[in-house]
């Protein structure tokens, strides 16, 4: 059973989220708090697997709340920052948030978060999707092609690693695409994967960049996800978690101006 706590001072928002979470089998909303101090107390009492945390609380900010979490509970709690203000996304990830959910709730986004949380909690587990028994529509696959990588109508990316094998990933799970000169293929570094995923040989840089506005080329070898870029120092890219361990991504001379323009307006 996945134990969940909601910390939010908006009672209507709490009820709306709690009602949606009840639709998922294997979940239990074990506590609700309307301020930060009560939320920290609940965290210590219940040791939840998942915490939905509002950014703006009456007694502290959600970012301040995150600073207290390391010393509370059993260290396994995944925190989903939950707010109507998108400007808090990067500070949330910098402070080790697991994911980010915008208000009002998008059911598809919530479903993605719940699946990720379940997989991260127990790699071999599956979480029952309340829509999983609904008839499958062919329209969900209309955007597919078999050139190696494609965006589906639901916003996910279907990546073919060879003629028959494939993987479904989300833009928020992508850190960087790297060209492997020895094998002459692009590889993608994905959150939660121990090793980069190797793409089919016919996937090129133009195909990758066209997938999402957050993807920008910084050198002949690298295409990065701007959502995780903190800064460029000494011509080297530095990233927010979970991609903060990537240290060798340099900005090429011919790509620097475009990166600065994109980064300043992103």
Tab-separated table of C-alpha atoms in Angstrom:
chain	number	residue	atom	x	y	z
A	1	UNK	CA	0.000	0.000	0.000
A	2	UNK	CA	1.372	3.421	-0.973
A	3	UNK	CA	0.865	5.863	1.913
A	4	UNK	CA	0.211	9.474	0.850
A	5	UNK	CA	0.107	12.798	2.727
A	6	UNK	CA	-1.218	16.103	1.332
A	7	UNK	CA	0.023	19.428	2.731
A	8	UNK	CA	-1.941	22.383	1.347
A	9	UNK	CA	-3.830	25.262	2.969
A	10	UNK	CA	-6.538	25.283	0.273
A	11	UNK	CA	-9.191	22.877	1.531
A	12	UNK	CA	-10.995	22.628	-1.808
A	13	UNK	CA	-7.727	21.769	-3.557
A	14	UNK	CA	-6.979	19.111	-0.924
A	15	UNK	CA	-10.390	17.507	-1.392
A	16	UNK	CA	-10.069	17.545	-5.189
A	17	UNK	CA	-6.659	15.860	-5.069
A	18	UNK	CA	-7.684	13.341	-2.407
A	19	UNK	CA	-10.753	12.337	-4.445
A	20	UNK	CA	-8.618	11.742	-7.518
A	21	UNK	CA	-6.084	9.690	-5.560
A	22	UNK	CA	-8.846	7.420	-4.248
A	23	UNK	CA	-9.374	6.202	-7.810
A	24	UNK	CA	-5.980	4.454	-7.696
A	25	UNK	CA	-5.862	0.996	-6.171
A	26	UNK	CA	-3.016	0.418	-3.744
A	27	UNK	CA	-2.994	3.965	-2.362
A	28	UNK	CA	-4.062	5.379	1.000
A	29	UNK	CA	-4.232	9.092	1.900
A	30	UNK	CA	-3.156	8.691	5.534
A	31	UNK	CA	-3.043	12.366	6.469
A	32	UNK	CA	-3.838	15.936	5.460
A	33	UNK	CA	-2.275	19.116	6.855
A	34	UNK	CA	-3.129	22.739	6.162
A	35	UNK	CA	0.191	24.247	7.264
A	36	UNK	CA	3.854	23.336	7.238
A	37	UNK	CA	4.359	22.495	10.929
A	38	UNK	CA	1.414	20.083	10.990
A	39	UNK	CA	2.689	18.596	7.746
A	40	UNK	CA	6.141	17.930	9.224
A	41	UNK	CA	4.478	16.285	12.232
A	42	UNK	CA	2.421	14.019	9.956
A	43	UNK	CA	5.544	13.129	8.017
A	44	UNK	CA	7.262	11.941	11.192
A	45	UNK	CA	4.202	10.002	12.360
A	46	UNK	CA	3.238	8.178	9.174
A	47	UNK	CA	6.479	7.896	7.150
A	48	UNK	CA	4.602	8.235	3.838
A	49	UNK	CA	5.771	7.008	0.473
A	50	UNK	CA	4.466	10.074	-1.344
A	51	UNK	CA	3.889	13.681	-0.263
A	52	UNK	CA	1.939	16.290	-2.241
A	53	UNK	CA	3.280	19.624	-1.004
A	54	UNK	CA	1.904	23.077	-1.779
A	55	UNK	CA	4.478	25.823	-2.373
A	56	UNK	CA	2.701	28.618	-0.490
A	57	UNK	CA	1.780	27.621	3.060
A	58	UNK	CA	0.683	30.018	5.834
A	59	UNK	CA	3.693	29.373	8.118
A	60	UNK	CA	6.496	28.491	5.679
A	61	UNK	CA	7.171	27.988	2.002
A	62	UNK	CA	7.192	24.561	0.405
A	63	UNK	CA	10.894	25.065	-0.343
A	64	UNK	CA	11.567	25.683	3.379
A	65	UNK	CA	9.521	22.563	4.152
A	66	UNK	CA	11.805	20.535	1.874
A	67	UNK	CA	14.852	21.676	3.819
A	68	UNK	CA	13.483	19.921	6.926
A	69	UNK	CA	12.625	16.614	5.300
A	70	UNK	CA	16.076	14.985	5.394
A	71	UNK	CA	15.922	14.766	9.172
A	72	UNK	CA	12.376	13.389	9.328
A	73	UNK	CA	10.899	10.018	8.465
A	74	UNK	CA	12.689	7.107	6.866
A	75	UNK	CA	14.150	8.927	3.855
A	76	UNK	CA	11.995	7.126	1.296
A	77	UNK	CA	9.318	9.797	0.841
A	78	UNK	CA	8.927	11.178	-2.700
A	79	UNK	CA	7.813	14.808	-2.730
A	80	UNK	CA	5.555	16.205	-5.446
A	81	UNK	CA	5.486	20.004	-5.429
A	82	UNK	CA	1.895	21.032	-5.973
A	83	UNK	CA	1.126	24.605	-7.012
A	84	UNK	CA	-0.479	26.997	-9.460
A	85	UNK	CA	2.822	28.837	-9.965
A	86	UNK	CA	5.152	27.342	-12.581
A	87	UNK	CA	8.015	29.654	-11.627
A	88	UNK	CA	8.731	27.439	-8.628
A	89	UNK	CA	9.540	24.364	-10.734
A	90	UNK	CA	13.324	24.725	-10.863
A	91	UNK	CA	13.767	25.636	-7.165
A	92	UNK	CA	11.650	22.582	-6.330
A	93	UNK	CA	13.893	20.226	-8.319
A	94	UNK	CA	16.985	21.895	-6.897
A	95	UNK	CA	15.656	20.986	-3.453
A	96	UNK	CA	15.189	17.335	-4.416
A	97	UNK	CA	11.511	17.274	-5.293
A	98	UNK	CA	10.492	14.041	-7.039
A	99	UNK	CA	8.027	15.706	-9.413
A	100	UNK	CA	5.916	18.805	-9.995
A	101	UNK	CA	2.128	19.043	-10.383
A	102	UNK	CA	0.330	22.171	-11.535
A	103	UNK	CA	-3.061	23.347	-10.275
A	104	UNK	CA	-5.716	22.784	-11.513
A	105	UNK	CA	-4.854	19.105	-11.731
A	106	UNK	CA	-4.432	17.528	-15.122
A	107	UNK	CA	-5.495	13.871	-14.842
A	108	UNK	CA	-2.853	12.719	-17.327
A	109	UNK	CA	-0.088	14.480	-15.400
A	110	UNK	CA	-1.277	12.981	-12.114
A	111	UNK	CA	-1.422	9.517	-13.674
A	112	UNK	CA	2.166	9.892	-14.899
A	113	UNK	CA	3.358	10.940	-11.447
A	114	UNK	CA	1.614	8.028	-9.745
A	115	UNK	CA	3.144	5.541	-12.162
A	116	UNK	CA	6.611	7.025	-11.669
A	117	UNK	CA	6.231	6.949	-7.893
A	118	UNK	CA	5.160	3.325	-7.918
A	119	UNK	CA	8.017	2.270	-10.182
A	120	UNK	CA	10.541	4.235	-8.113
A	121	UNK	CA	9.231	2.714	-4.898
A	122	UNK	CA	9.182	-0.894	-6.076
A	123	UNK	CA	10.869	-1.461	-9.453
A	124	UNK	CA	8.846	-4.581	-10.229
A	125	UNK	CA	5.509	-3.252	-9.021
A	126	UNK	CA	2.618	-1.954	-11.070
A	127	UNK	CA	0.014	0.554	-9.981
A	128	UNK	CA	-3.511	0.011	-11.193
A	129	UNK	CA	-4.574	2.850	-13.436
A	130	UNK	CA	-8.291	3.642	-12.981
A	131	UNK	CA	-8.525	4.119	-16.743
A	132	UNK	CA	-6.649	0.941	-17.611
A	133	UNK	CA	-9.856	-1.008	-18.222
A	134	UNK	CA	-11.191	1.572	-20.624
A	135	UNK	CA	-11.262	0.582	-24.299
A	136	UNK	CA	-8.016	1.438	-26.042
A	137	UNK	CA	-8.385	4.013	-28.796
A	138	UNK	CA	-6.309	3.840	-31.936
A	139	UNK	CA	-6.061	7.626	-31.736
A	140	UNK	CA	-3.537	7.244	-28.929
A	141	UNK	CA	-1.120	5.865	-31.482
A	142	UNK	CA	-1.830	8.227	-34.349
A	143	UNK	CA	1.405	10.140	-33.832
A	144	UNK	CA	3.552	7.031	-33.927
A	145	UNK	CA	6.009	6.303	-36.633
A	146	UNK	CA	8.730	3.714	-36.805
A	147	UNK	CA	11.713	5.964	-37.569
A	148	UNK	CA	13.179	5.364	-34.124
A	149	UNK	CA	11.666	8.035	-31.873
A	150	UNK	CA	8.273	9.753	-31.957
A	151	UNK	CA	5.953	11.837	-29.815
A	152	UNK	CA	2.599	10.253	-29.048
A	153	UNK	CA	-0.670	12.150	-28.800
A	154	UNK	CA	-0.507	11.837	-25.000
A	155	UNK	CA	2.791	13.751	-24.922
A	156	UNK	CA	5.018	10.762	-24.164
A	157	UNK	CA	7.893	9.655	-26.382
A	158	UNK	CA	8.126	6.188	-27.828
A	159	UNK	CA	11.773	5.274	-28.314
A	160	UNK	CA	12.727	2.296	-30.471
A	161	UNK	CA	16.062	0.817	-29.444
A	162	UNK	CA	16.092	-1.759	-32.253
A	163	UNK	CA	13.684	-3.339	-34.711
A	164	UNK	CA	11.338	-4.708	-32.041
A	165	UNK	CA	12.242	-3.255	-28.628
A	166	UNK	CA	10.955	0.106	-27.431
A	167	UNK	CA	10.540	2.241	-24.318
A	168	UNK	CA	8.041	4.962	-23.313
A	169	UNK	CA	9.563	8.035	-21.645
A	170	UNK	CA	8.449	11.510	-20.536
A	171	UNK	CA	10.261	14.780	-21.303
A	172	UNK	CA	10.692	15.310	-17.550
A	173	UNK	CA	12.711	12.091	-17.359
A	174	UNK	CA	15.168	13.170	-20.065
A	175	UNK	CA	18.443	14.871	-19.144
A	176	UNK	CA	20.663	14.784	-22.200
A	177	UNK	CA	21.122	13.105	-25.566
A	178	UNK	CA	24.737	12.146	-26.316
A	179	UNK	CA	26.184	11.061	-29.647
A	180	UNK	CA	28.305	7.917	-29.365
A	181	UNK	CA	30.904	8.392	-32.110
A	182	UNK	CA	32.264	4.876	-31.790
A	183	UNK	CA	28.879	3.243	-32.367
A	184	UNK	CA	27.540	6.122	-34.476
A	185	UNK	CA	24.265	6.322	-32.548
A	186	UNK	CA	22.560	8.794	-30.199
A	187	UNK	CA	21.996	7.743	-26.594
A	188	UNK	CA	19.621	9.340	-24.074
A	189	UNK	CA	20.280	9.708	-20.341
A	190	UNK	CA	17.006	9.094	-18.506
A	191	UNK	CA	16.177	9.565	-14.837
A	192	UNK	CA	16.100	6.246	-12.998
A	193	UNK	CA	18.122	4.364	-15.617
A	194	UNK	CA	21.591	3.169	-14.644
A	195	UNK	CA	22.886	3.428	-18.204
A	196	UNK	CA	21.960	5.595	-21.209
A	197	UNK	CA	19.366	4.200	-23.615
A	198	UNK	CA	20.833	3.584	-27.070
A	199	UNK	CA	18.634	4.757	-29.933
A	200	UNK	CA	18.290	3.300	-33.397
A	201	UNK	CA	21.009	4.324	-35.819
A	202	UNK	CA	18.649	6.253	-38.099
A	203	UNK	CA	17.738	8.755	-35.330
A	204	UNK	CA	19.489	12.073	-36.024
A	205	UNK	CA	19.869	15.362	-34.159
A	206	UNK	CA	17.131	17.135	-36.115
A	207	UNK	CA	14.624	14.437	-35.162
A	208	UNK	CA	15.559	14.775	-31.489
A	209	UNK	CA	15.407	18.577	-31.347
A	210	UNK	CA	12.019	18.575	-33.059
A	211	UNK	CA	10.528	16.508	-30.225
A	212	UNK	CA	10.244	19.305	-27.659
A	213	UNK	CA	11.062	23.012	-27.254
A	214	UNK	CA	13.072	22.204	-24.117
A	215	UNK	CA	15.661	20.291	-26.155
A	216	UNK	CA	18.564	22.358	-27.452
A	217	UNK	CA	21.877	21.378	-29.011
A	218	UNK	CA	24.978	22.629	-27.165
A	219	UNK	CA	27.674	20.841	-29.173
A	220	UNK	CA	28.144	18.318	-31.952
A	221	UNK	CA	27.918	15.637	-29.285
A	222	UNK	CA	25.211	16.827	-26.877
A	223	UNK	CA	21.543	17.892	-26.861
A	224	UNK	CA	20.316	18.931	-23.411
A	225	UNK	CA	16.975	19.428	-21.675
A	226	UNK	CA	16.892	23.137	-20.767
A	227	UNK	CA	14.465	22.422	-17.916
A	228	UNK	CA	17.368	21.027	-15.868
A	229	UNK	CA	20.108	23.512	-16.793
A	230	UNK	CA	21.241	25.657	-13.836
A	231	UNK	CA	24.176	27.484	-15.377
A	232	UNK	CA	27.165	27.297	-17.682
A	233	UNK	CA	30.528	27.910	-16.047
A	234	UNK	CA	33.927	27.465	-17.704
A	235	UNK	CA	31.973	26.441	-20.778
A	236	UNK	CA	30.525	23.431	-18.906
A	237	UNK	CA	26.814	22.772	-18.296
A	238	UNK	CA	25.607	22.205	-14.733
A	239	UNK	CA	22.231	20.608	-14.064
A	240	UNK	CA	19.579	20.264	-11.374
A	241	UNK	CA	18.980	16.817	-9.835
A	242	UNK	CA	18.596	14.106	-10.855
A	243	UNK	CA	21.147	15.031	-13.545
A	244	UNK	CA	23.587	16.929	-11.324
A	245	UNK	CA	26.189	14.156	-11.738
A	246	UNK	CA	26.629	14.996	-15.429
A	247	UNK	CA	29.899	16.931	-15.503
A	248	UNK	CA	31.435	16.603	-18.971
A	249	UNK	CA	28.948	18.445	-21.178
A	250	UNK	CA	30.727	21.326	-22.882
A	251	UNK	CA	29.127	24.105	-24.925
A	252	UNK	CA	30.507	24.302	-28.451
A	253	UNK	CA	31.627	27.675	-29.795
A	254	UNK	CA	29.099	27.635	-32.641
A	255	UNK	CA	26.213	26.731	-30.304
A	256	UNK	CA	26.840	29.162	-27.434
A	257	UNK	CA	24.812	32.157	-28.675
A	258	UNK	CA	21.749	30.078	-29.488
A	259	UNK	CA	21.933	28.402	-26.074
A	260	UNK	CA	22.118	31.782	-24.305
A	261	UNK	CA	19.144	33.088	-26.296
A	262	UNK	CA	17.058	29.993	-25.587
A	263	UNK	CA	18.051	29.824	-21.920
A	264	UNK	CA	17.221	33.497	-21.283
A	265	UNK	CA	13.760	33.161	-22.794
A	266	UNK	CA	12.898	29.631	-21.612
